[in-house]
Amino acid sequence: MPEREPVTVVDYLNLAVDFLAKRGIENPRLHAELLLGDVVGLKRIELYLQFDRPLTTTEIHRYRELLRRRSTGEPVQYILGHTEFYGRRFAVNPSVLIPRPETEVLVEQTLNRLRGVAEPDILDIGTGSGAIAVTIAAERPDARVVATDISAAALDIARANAERLGVSDRVEFLVGNLFEPVRGRVFRAIVSNPPYIAQDAMYKLPANVGYYEPPMALTDGEDGLRFYRFFSRHFKEWLTPGGMAVLEFGGPDQSDSIKELFKDFDKVIIQKDYQKDDRFISFFKPDS
Ligand code: SAM
Ligand code: GLN
């Protein structure tokens, strides 16, 4: 710590790292940098190139306020209003789940399995911020995507993300429960990261998840498998012949139940996440 009064970028950064670390915030330096970068309009690396730039009084007040919010556990992504997913920036707010890095594996798996399929029609159920739907549309310029959510507030964010990332002409956003908004239509692929946390497990979530993210995005209000039971009964109606699905689920504890639910489908693959835990299932609609 400097002997003199704090003045510069580096002075405030060091104070902020101490402040967050004392309050048990993980990665205090990263978060201190992200928040200061937001306040002064600089990228993290640029902060160190301008380490002796003085902060204005307004900047200091704003930085203090953001640090206070972070220190109480509010996720840094909600404070900044955005996050990264599959190399792109997505706006987020407390109406949407913060897209998780694991979910990039779901996107990758979908893209791999759609290789060679021209102009696929894709449905994303429970799109939240639009991370999956918008990324697939951006990666596959010939795809048309329908993205649904029961939350109109989530769809506002998803729509804004599609617009900013230049895919809004190929992503249709529809509000409603499960398949209701797409009655009578069929898709080459259905993807979903539905709520999969059991109601009873909600109290065990880390505070930054349980207190800040929308409960409707996290829990199915039952045992965590409600959406998969519904999907296993109805997918065949909504998939074209040869159509496929890729789903995220809650991890190894759900693996056996999930495999059992989708055992009548073809080419079933369970895929692991970055922690090497079972996390995704993909399969095709059988021909007959
Ligand atoms: N797809 C996003 C992602 O991967 O980051 C968000 C996934 S979040 C776990 C689940 C989403 O499903 C939430 O946006 C929630 O609003 C939505 N949802 C919950 N119940 C639903 C229902 N019955 N029908 C459609 N969407 C639902
Ligand atoms: N992956 C989220 C978590 O770990 C939960 C998202 C979901 O329920 N699909 O909290």
mmCIF file with all atom_site columns, C-alpha atoms in Angstrom, residues 88-259:
data_model
loop_
_atom_site.group_PDB
_atom_site.id
_atom_site.type_symbol
_atom_site.label_atom_id
_atom_site.label_alt_id
_atom_site.label_comp_id
_atom_site.label_asym_id
_atom_site.label_entity_id
_atom_site.label_seq_id
_atom_site.pdbx_PDB_ins_code
_atom_site.Cartn_x
_atom_site.Cartn_y
_atom_site.Cartn_z
_atom_site.occupancy
_atom_site.B_iso_or_equiv
_atom_site.pdbx_formal_charge
_atom_site.auth_seq_id
_atom_site.auth_comp_id
_atom_site.auth_asym_id
_atom_site.auth_atom_id
_atom_site.pdbx_PDB_model_num
ATOM 1   C CA . ARG A 1 88  ? -18.922 -13.436 -27.999 1.00 0.00 ? 88  ARG A CA 1
ATOM 2   C CA . ARG A 1 89  ? -20.285 -10.835 -25.609 1.00 0.00 ? 89  ARG A CA 1
ATOM 3   C CA . PHE A 1 90  ? -23.795 -11.475 -24.261 1.00 0.00 ? 90  PHE A CA 1
ATOM 4   C CA . ALA A 1 91  ? -25.822 -8.957  -22.295 1.00 0.00 ? 91  ALA A CA 1
ATOM 5   C CA . VAL A 1 92  ? -27.197 -10.410 -19.061 1.00 0.00 ? 92  VAL A CA 1
ATOM 6   C CA . ASN A 1 93  ? -29.389 -9.149  -16.231 1.00 0.00 ? 93  ASN A CA 1
ATOM 7   C CA . PRO A 1 94  ? -31.074 -10.829 -13.260 1.00 0.00 ? 94  PRO A CA 1
ATOM 8   C CA . SER A 1 95  ? -33.923 -12.063 -15.510 1.00 0.00 ? 95  SER A CA 1
ATOM 9   C CA . VAL A 1 96  ? -31.554 -14.548 -17.160 1.00 0.00 ? 96  VAL A CA 1
ATOM 10  C CA . LEU A 1 97  ? -29.220 -17.284 -16.033 1.00 0.00 ? 97  LEU A CA 1
ATOM 11  C CA . ILE A 1 98  ? -25.584 -16.266 -16.519 1.00 0.00 ? 98  ILE A CA 1
ATOM 12  C CA . PRO A 1 99  ? -24.500 -18.620 -19.332 1.00 0.00 ? 99  PRO A CA 1
ATOM 13  C CA . ARG A 1 100 ? -21.995 -21.167 -18.015 1.00 0.00 ? 100 ARG A CA 1
ATOM 14  C CA . PRO A 1 101 ? -18.768 -22.138 -19.785 1.00 0.00 ? 101 PRO A CA 1
ATOM 15  C CA . GLU A 1 102 ? -19.917 -25.817 -19.779 1.00 0.00 ? 102 GLU A CA 1
ATOM 16  C CA . THR A 1 103 ? -22.818 -24.952 -22.012 1.00 0.00 ? 103 THR A CA 1
ATOM 17  C CA . GLU A 1 104 ? -20.296 -24.189 -24.774 1.00 0.00 ? 104 GLU A CA 1
ATOM 18  C CA . VAL A 1 105 ? -19.817 -27.963 -24.984 1.00 0.00 ? 105 VAL A CA 1
ATOM 19  C CA . LEU A 1 106 ? -23.522 -28.336 -25.787 1.00 0.00 ? 106 LEU A CA 1
ATOM 20  C CA . VAL A 1 107 ? -23.127 -25.817 -28.609 1.00 0.00 ? 107 VAL A CA 1
ATOM 21  C CA . GLU A 1 108 ? -20.034 -27.576 -29.922 1.00 0.00 ? 108 GLU A CA 1
ATOM 22  C CA . GLN A 1 109 ? -21.697 -30.975 -29.830 1.00 0.00 ? 109 GLN A CA 1
ATOM 23  C CA . THR A 1 110 ? -24.717 -29.601 -31.705 1.00 0.00 ? 110 THR A CA 1
ATOM 24  C CA . LEU A 1 111 ? -22.539 -27.971 -34.365 1.00 0.00 ? 111 LEU A CA 1
ATOM 25  C CA . ASN A 1 112 ? -20.551 -31.200 -34.832 1.00 0.00 ? 112 ASN A CA 1
ATOM 26  C CA . ARG A 1 113 ? -23.613 -33.324 -35.164 1.00 0.00 ? 113 ARG A CA 1
ATOM 27  C CA . LEU A 1 114 ? -25.168 -30.917 -37.683 1.00 0.00 ? 114 LEU A CA 1
ATOM 28  C CA . ARG A 1 115 ? -22.130 -30.852 -39.934 1.00 0.00 ? 115 ARG A CA 1
ATOM 29  C CA . GLY A 1 116 ? -23.227 -31.702 -43.473 1.00 0.00 ? 116 GLY A CA 1
ATOM 30  C CA . VAL A 1 117 ? -26.896 -30.921 -42.776 1.00 0.00 ? 117 VAL A CA 1
ATOM 31  C CA . ALA A 1 118 ? -27.853 -27.958 -44.979 1.00 0.00 ? 118 ALA A CA 1
ATOM 32  C CA . GLU A 1 119 ? -30.129 -25.210 -43.652 1.00 0.00 ? 119 GLU A CA 1
ATOM 33  C CA . PRO A 1 120 ? -31.113 -26.908 -40.395 1.00 0.00 ? 120 PRO A CA 1
ATOM 34  C CA . ASP A 1 121 ? -34.179 -25.756 -38.447 1.00 0.00 ? 121 ASP A CA 1
ATOM 35  C CA . ILE A 1 122 ? -33.245 -25.698 -34.781 1.00 0.00 ? 122 ILE A CA 1
ATOM 36  C CA . LEU A 1 123 ? -35.313 -25.229 -31.621 1.00 0.00 ? 123 LEU A CA 1
ATOM 37  C CA . ASP A 1 124 ? -33.788 -24.015 -28.322 1.00 0.00 ? 124 ASP A CA 1
ATOM 38  C CA . ILE A 1 125 ? -36.174 -24.488 -25.388 1.00 0.00 ? 125 ILE A CA 1
ATOM 39  C CA . GLY A 1 126 ? -35.589 -22.145 -22.427 1.00 0.00 ? 126 GLY A CA 1
ATOM 40  C CA . THR A 1 127 ? -33.169 -19.842 -24.211 1.00 0.00 ? 127 THR A CA 1
ATOM 41  C CA . GLY A 1 128 ? -32.545 -17.413 -21.312 1.00 0.00 ? 128 GLY A CA 1
ATOM 42  C CA . SER A 1 129 ? -29.946 -14.896 -22.549 1.00 0.00 ? 129 SER A CA 1
ATOM 43  C CA . GLY A 1 130 ? -30.079 -16.587 -25.960 1.00 0.00 ? 130 GLY A CA 1
ATOM 44  C CA . ALA A 1 131 ? -26.534 -17.906 -25.485 1.00 0.00 ? 131 ALA A CA 1
ATOM 45  C CA . ILE A 1 132 ? -27.168 -21.252 -27.209 1.00 0.00 ? 132 ILE A CA 1
ATOM 46  C CA . ALA A 1 133 ? -29.596 -20.108 -29.921 1.00 0.00 ? 133 ALA A CA 1
ATOM 47  C CA . VAL A 1 134 ? -27.690 -16.974 -30.897 1.00 0.00 ? 134 VAL A CA 1
ATOM 48  C CA . THR A 1 135 ? -24.305 -18.729 -30.905 1.00 0.00 ? 135 THR A CA 1
ATOM 49  C CA . ILE A 1 136 ? -25.578 -21.524 -33.144 1.00 0.00 ? 136 ILE A CA 1
ATOM 50  C CA . ALA A 1 137 ? -27.120 -18.984 -35.514 1.00 0.00 ? 137 ALA A CA 1
ATOM 51  C CA . ALA A 1 138 ? -23.842 -17.048 -35.601 1.00 0.00 ? 138 ALA A CA 1
ATOM 52  C CA . GLU A 1 139 ? -21.756 -20.174 -36.215 1.00 0.00 ? 139 GLU A CA 1
ATOM 53  C CA . ARG A 1 140 ? -24.118 -21.592 -38.841 1.00 0.00 ? 140 ARG A CA 1
ATOM 54  C CA . PRO A 1 141 ? -25.194 -18.781 -41.181 1.00 0.00 ? 141 PRO A CA 1
ATOM 55  C CA . ASP A 1 142 ? -27.517 -21.182 -43.037 1.00 0.00 ? 142 ASP A CA 1
ATOM 56  C CA . ALA A 1 143 ? -29.440 -22.204 -39.892 1.00 0.00 ? 143 ALA A CA 1
ATOM 57  C CA . ARG A 1 144 ? -32.833 -20.935 -38.796 1.00 0.00 ? 144 ARG A CA 1
ATOM 58  C CA . VAL A 1 145 ? -33.396 -21.021 -35.057 1.00 0.00 ? 145 VAL A CA 1
ATOM 59  C CA . VAL A 1 146 ? -36.504 -20.771 -32.901 1.00 0.00 ? 146 VAL A CA 1
ATOM 60  C CA . ALA A 1 147 ? -35.795 -19.813 -29.290 1.00 0.00 ? 147 ALA A CA 1
ATOM 61  C CA . THR A 1 148 ? -38.480 -20.081 -26.620 1.00 0.00 ? 148 THR A CA 1
ATOM 62  C CA . ASP A 1 149 ? -38.735 -19.154 -22.975 1.00 0.00 ? 149 ASP A CA 1
ATOM 63  C CA . ILE A 1 150 ? -41.501 -18.951 -20.421 1.00 0.00 ? 150 ILE A CA 1
ATOM 64  C CA . SER A 1 151 ? -40.042 -15.610 -19.305 1.00 0.00 ? 151 SER A CA 1
ATOM 65  C CA . ALA A 1 152 ? -40.832 -12.599 -21.491 1.00 0.00 ? 152 ALA A CA 1
ATOM 66  C CA . ALA A 1 153 ? -38.164 -10.598 -19.631 1.00 0.00 ? 153 ALA A CA 1
ATOM 67  C CA . ALA A 1 154 ? -35.538 -13.194 -20.581 1.00 0.00 ? 154 ALA A CA 1
ATOM 68  C CA . LEU A 1 155 ? -36.601 -13.029 -24.229 1.00 0.00 ? 155 LEU A CA 1
ATOM 69  C CA . ASP A 1 156 ? -36.087 -9.237  -24.237 1.00 0.00 ? 156 ASP A CA 1
ATOM 70  C CA . ILE A 1 157 ? -32.425 -9.837  -23.357 1.00 0.00 ? 157 ILE A CA 1
ATOM 71  C CA . ALA A 1 158 ? -32.097 -12.719 -25.838 1.00 0.00 ? 158 ALA A CA 1
ATOM 72  C CA . ARG A 1 159 ? -33.587 -10.567 -28.624 1.00 0.00 ? 159 ARG A CA 1
ATOM 73  C CA . ALA A 1 160 ? -31.167 -7.731  -27.852 1.00 0.00 ? 160 ALA A CA 1
ATOM 74  C CA . ASN A 1 161 ? -28.263 -10.193 -28.005 1.00 0.00 ? 161 ASN A CA 1
ATOM 75  C CA . ALA A 1 162 ? -29.423 -11.537 -31.377 1.00 0.00 ? 162 ALA A CA 1
ATOM 76  C CA . GLU A 1 163 ? -29.643 -8.007  -32.712 1.00 0.00 ? 163 GLU A CA 1
ATOM 77  C CA . ARG A 1 164 ? -26.238 -6.937  -31.478 1.00 0.00 ? 164 ARG A CA 1
ATOM 78  C CA . LEU A 1 165 ? -24.630 -10.084 -32.852 1.00 0.00 ? 165 LEU A CA 1
ATOM 79  C CA . GLY A 1 166 ? -26.322 -9.643  -36.235 1.00 0.00 ? 166 GLY A CA 1
ATOM 80  C CA . VAL A 1 167 ? -28.497 -12.779 -36.348 1.00 0.00 ? 167 VAL A CA 1
ATOM 81  C CA . SER A 1 168 ? -31.949 -11.427 -35.518 1.00 0.00 ? 168 SER A CA 1
ATOM 82  C CA . ASP A 1 169 ? -33.236 -12.164 -39.038 1.00 0.00 ? 169 ASP A CA 1
ATOM 83  C CA . ARG A 1 170 ? -32.673 -15.906 -38.444 1.00 0.00 ? 170 ARG A CA 1
ATOM 84  C CA . VAL A 1 171 ? -33.677 -16.310 -34.796 1.00 0.00 ? 171 VAL A CA 1
ATOM 85  C CA . GLU A 1 172 ? -37.353 -16.218 -33.916 1.00 0.00 ? 172 GLU A CA 1
ATOM 86  C CA . PHE A 1 173 ? -38.189 -15.618 -30.234 1.00 0.00 ? 173 PHE A CA 1
ATOM 87  C CA . LEU A 1 174 ? -41.419 -17.019 -28.846 1.00 0.00 ? 174 LEU A CA 1
ATOM 88  C CA . VAL A 1 175 ? -42.735 -16.802 -25.311 1.00 0.00 ? 175 VAL A CA 1
ATOM 89  C CA . GLY A 1 176 ? -44.504 -19.773 -23.740 1.00 0.00 ? 176 GLY A CA 1
ATOM 90  C CA . ASN A 1 177 ? -44.388 -23.072 -21.914 1.00 0.00 ? 177 ASN A CA 1
ATOM 91  C CA . LEU A 1 178 ? -42.257 -25.847 -23.451 1.00 0.00 ? 178 LEU A CA 1
ATOM 92  C CA . PHE A 1 179 ? -43.567 -26.751 -26.936 1.00 0.00 ? 179 PHE A CA 1
ATOM 93  C CA . GLU A 1 180 ? -46.704 -24.595 -26.812 1.00 0.00 ? 180 GLU A CA 1
ATOM 94  C CA . PRO A 1 181 ? -45.223 -21.747 -28.872 1.00 0.00 ? 181 PRO A CA 1
ATOM 95  C CA . VAL A 1 182 ? -44.167 -24.140 -31.689 1.00 0.00 ? 182 VAL A CA 1
ATOM 96  C CA . ARG A 1 183 ? -47.291 -26.273 -31.988 1.00 0.00 ? 183 ARG A CA 1
ATOM 97  C CA . GLY A 1 184 ? -47.479 -28.034 -35.375 1.00 0.00 ? 184 GLY A CA 1
ATOM 98  C CA . ARG A 1 185 ? -43.842 -27.388 -36.357 1.00 0.00 ? 185 ARG A CA 1
ATOM 99  C CA . VAL A 1 186 ? -40.940 -29.846 -36.651 1.00 0.00 ? 186 VAL A CA 1
ATOM 100 C CA . PHE A 1 187 ? -37.183 -29.369 -36.242 1.00 0.00 ? 187 PHE A CA 1
ATOM 101 C CA . ARG A 1 188 ? -33.967 -31.003 -37.418 1.00 0.00 ? 188 ARG A CA 1
ATOM 102 C CA . ALA A 1 189 ? -32.480 -30.392 -33.991 1.00 0.00 ? 189 ALA A CA 1
ATOM 103 C CA . ILE A 1 190 ? -33.792 -29.568 -30.534 1.00 0.00 ? 190 ILE A CA 1
ATOM 104 C CA . VAL A 1 191 ? -31.407 -28.254 -27.905 1.00 0.00 ? 191 VAL A CA 1
ATOM 105 C CA . SER A 1 192 ? -32.080 -27.316 -24.313 1.00 0.00 ? 192 SER A CA 1
ATOM 106 C CA . ASN A 1 193 ? -30.412 -26.512 -21.021 1.00 0.00 ? 193 ASN A CA 1
ATOM 107 C CA . PRO A 1 194 ? -33.543 -26.722 -18.885 1.00 0.00 ? 194 PRO A CA 1
ATOM 108 C CA . PRO A 1 195 ? -33.800 -26.042 -15.147 1.00 0.00 ? 195 PRO A CA 1
ATOM 109 C CA . TYR A 1 196 ? -32.412 -29.204 -13.557 1.00 0.00 ? 196 TYR A CA 1
ATOM 110 C CA . ILE A 1 197 ? -31.811 -28.457 -9.902  1.00 0.00 ? 197 ILE A CA 1
ATOM 111 C CA . ALA A 1 198 ? -34.201 -30.313 -7.584  1.00 0.00 ? 198 ALA A CA 1
ATOM 112 C CA . GLN A 1 199 ? -36.373 -28.048 -5.433  1.00 0.00 ? 199 GLN A CA 1
ATOM 113 C CA . ASP A 1 200 ? -34.862 -29.667 -2.305  1.00 0.00 ? 200 ASP A CA 1
ATOM 114 C CA . ALA A 1 201 ? -31.313 -28.824 -3.429  1.00 0.00 ? 201 ALA A CA 1
ATOM 115 C CA . MET A 1 202 ? -31.950 -25.099 -3.981  1.00 0.00 ? 202 MET A CA 1
ATOM 116 C CA . TYR A 1 203 ? -30.844 -24.187 -0.452  1.00 0.00 ? 203 TYR A CA 1
ATOM 117 C CA . LYS A 1 204 ? -27.455 -25.836 -1.074  1.00 0.00 ? 204 LYS A CA 1
ATOM 118 C CA . LEU A 1 205 ? -26.547 -23.560 -4.000  1.00 0.00 ? 205 LEU A CA 1
ATOM 119 C CA . PRO A 1 206 ? -23.712 -21.079 -3.541  1.00 0.00 ? 206 PRO A CA 1
ATOM 120 C CA . ALA A 1 207 ? -25.192 -17.727 -2.476  1.00 0.00 ? 207 ALA A CA 1
ATOM 121 C CA . ASN A 1 208 ? -24.238 -15.954 -5.698  1.00 0.00 ? 208 ASN A CA 1
ATOM 122 C CA . VAL A 1 209 ? -26.332 -18.483 -7.660  1.00 0.00 ? 209 VAL A CA 1
ATOM 123 C CA . GLY A 1 210 ? -29.205 -19.087 -5.241  1.00 0.00 ? 210 GLY A CA 1
ATOM 124 C CA . TYR A 1 211 ? -29.861 -15.459 -4.292  1.00 0.00 ? 211 TYR A CA 1
ATOM 125 C CA . TYR A 1 212 ? -29.250 -13.708 -7.567  1.00 0.00 ? 212 TYR A CA 1
ATOM 126 C CA . GLU A 1 213 ? -30.186 -15.944 -10.494 1.00 0.00 ? 213 GLU A CA 1
ATOM 127 C CA . PRO A 1 214 ? -33.866 -16.482 -11.373 1.00 0.00 ? 214 PRO A CA 1
ATOM 128 C CA . PRO A 1 215 ? -35.265 -19.547 -9.516  1.00 0.00 ? 215 PRO A CA 1
ATOM 129 C CA . MET A 1 216 ? -37.354 -20.293 -12.615 1.00 0.00 ? 216 MET A CA 1
ATOM 130 C CA . ALA A 1 217 ? -34.088 -20.841 -14.540 1.00 0.00 ? 217 ALA A CA 1
ATOM 131 C CA . LEU A 1 218 ? -32.591 -23.153 -11.932 1.00 0.00 ? 218 LEU A CA 1
ATOM 132 C CA . THR A 1 219 ? -35.199 -25.503 -10.514 1.00 0.00 ? 219 THR A CA 1
ATOM 133 C CA . ASP A 1 220 ? -38.045 -27.488 -12.020 1.00 0.00 ? 220 ASP A CA 1
ATOM 134 C CA . GLY A 1 221 ? -39.839 -27.333 -8.664  1.00 0.00 ? 221 GLY A CA 1
ATOM 135 C CA . GLU A 1 222 ? -39.665 -31.143 -8.431  1.00 0.00 ? 222 GLU A CA 1
ATOM 136 C CA . ASP A 1 223 ? -36.772 -33.623 -8.473  1.00 0.00 ? 223 ASP A CA 1
ATOM 137 C CA . GLY A 1 224 ? -34.716 -32.002 -11.272 1.00 0.00 ? 224 GLY A CA 1
ATOM 138 C CA . LEU A 1 225 ? -35.917 -34.440 -13.950 1.00 0.00 ? 225 LEU A CA 1
ATOM 139 C CA . ARG A 1 226 ? -39.344 -33.012 -14.790 1.00 0.00 ? 226 ARG A CA 1
ATOM 140 C CA . PHE A 1 227 ? -38.255 -31.447 -18.097 1.00 0.00 ? 227 PHE A CA 1
ATOM 141 C CA . TYR A 1 228 ? -36.461 -34.608 -19.277 1.00 0.00 ? 228 TYR A CA 1
ATOM 142 C CA . ARG A 1 229 ? -39.503 -36.780 -18.506 1.00 0.00 ? 229 ARG A CA 1
ATOM 143 C CA . PHE A 1 230 ? -41.615 -34.425 -20.593 1.00 0.00 ? 230 PHE A CA 1
ATOM 144 C CA . PHE A 1 231 ? -39.023 -34.303 -23.408 1.00 0.00 ? 231 PHE A CA 1
ATOM 145 C CA . SER A 1 232 ? -38.720 -38.110 -23.529 1.00 0.00 ? 232 SER A CA 1
ATOM 146 C CA . ARG A 1 233 ? -42.470 -38.422 -24.102 1.00 0.00 ? 233 ARG A CA 1
ATOM 147 C CA . HIS A 1 234 ? -42.776 -35.640 -26.679 1.00 0.00 ? 234 HIS A CA 1
ATOM 148 C CA . PHE A 1 235 ? -39.553 -35.226 -28.659 1.00 0.00 ? 235 PHE A CA 1
ATOM 149 C CA . LYS A 1 236 ? -40.558 -37.593 -31.437 1.00 0.00 ? 236 LYS A CA 1
ATOM 150 C CA . GLU A 1 237 ? -43.525 -35.372 -32.408 1.00 0.00 ? 237 GLU A CA 1
ATOM 151 C CA . TRP A 1 238 ? -41.297 -32.318 -32.852 1.00 0.00 ? 238 TRP A CA 1
ATOM 152 C CA . LEU A 1 239 ? -38.296 -33.875 -34.615 1.00 0.00 ? 239 LEU A CA 1
ATOM 153 C CA . THR A 1 240 ? -38.037 -34.493 -38.369 1.00 0.00 ? 240 THR A CA 1
ATOM 154 C CA . PRO A 1 241 ? -37.049 -38.035 -39.468 1.00 0.00 ? 241 PRO A CA 1
ATOM 155 C CA . GLY A 1 242 ? -33.329 -38.257 -38.635 1.00 0.00 ? 242 GLY A CA 1
ATOM 156 C CA . GLY A 1 243 ? -33.715 -35.311 -36.262 1.00 0.00 ? 243 GLY A CA 1
ATOM 157 C CA . MET A 1 244 ? -31.556 -35.052 -33.171 1.00 0.00 ? 244 MET A CA 1
ATOM 158 C CA . ALA A 1 245 ? -31.484 -33.517 -29.727 1.00 0.00 ? 245 ALA A CA 1
ATOM 159 C CA . VAL A 1 246 ? -28.736 -32.324 -27.416 1.00 0.00 ? 246 VAL A CA 1
ATOM 160 C CA . LEU A 1 247 ? -29.571 -31.649 -23.774 1.00 0.00 ? 247 LEU A CA 1
ATOM 161 C CA . GLU A 1 248 ? -27.629 -30.474 -20.772 1.00 0.00 ? 248 GLU A CA 1
ATOM 162 C CA . PHE A 1 249 ? -28.418 -32.125 -17.428 1.00 0.00 ? 249 PHE A CA 1
ATOM 163 C CA . GLY A 1 250 ? -27.405 -31.875 -13.785 1.00 0.00 ? 250 GLY A CA 1
ATOM 164 C CA . GLY A 1 251 ? -24.371 -34.173 -13.693 1.00 0.00 ? 251 GLY A CA 1
ATOM 165 C CA . PRO A 1 252 ? -23.417 -37.765 -12.774 1.00 0.00 ? 252 PRO A CA 1
ATOM 166 C CA . ASP A 1 253 ? -26.248 -38.154 -10.221 1.00 0.00 ? 253 ASP A CA 1
ATOM 167 C CA . GLN A 1 254 ? -28.786 -37.781 -13.017 1.00 0.00 ? 254 GLN A CA 1
ATOM 168 C CA . SER A 1 255 ? -26.933 -39.847 -15.647 1.00 0.00 ? 255 SER A CA 1
ATOM 169 C CA . ASP A 1 256 ? -28.668 -43.192 -15.117 1.00 0.00 ? 256 ASP A CA 1
ATOM 170 C CA . SER A 1 257 ? -32.172 -41.729 -15.007 1.00 0.00 ? 257 SER A CA 1
ATOM 171 C CA . ILE A 1 258 ? -31.467 -39.654 -18.119 1.00 0.00 ? 258 ILE A CA 1
ATOM 172 C CA . LYS A 1 259 ? -30.113 -42.670 -20.063 1.00 0.00 ? 259 LYS A CA 1
#
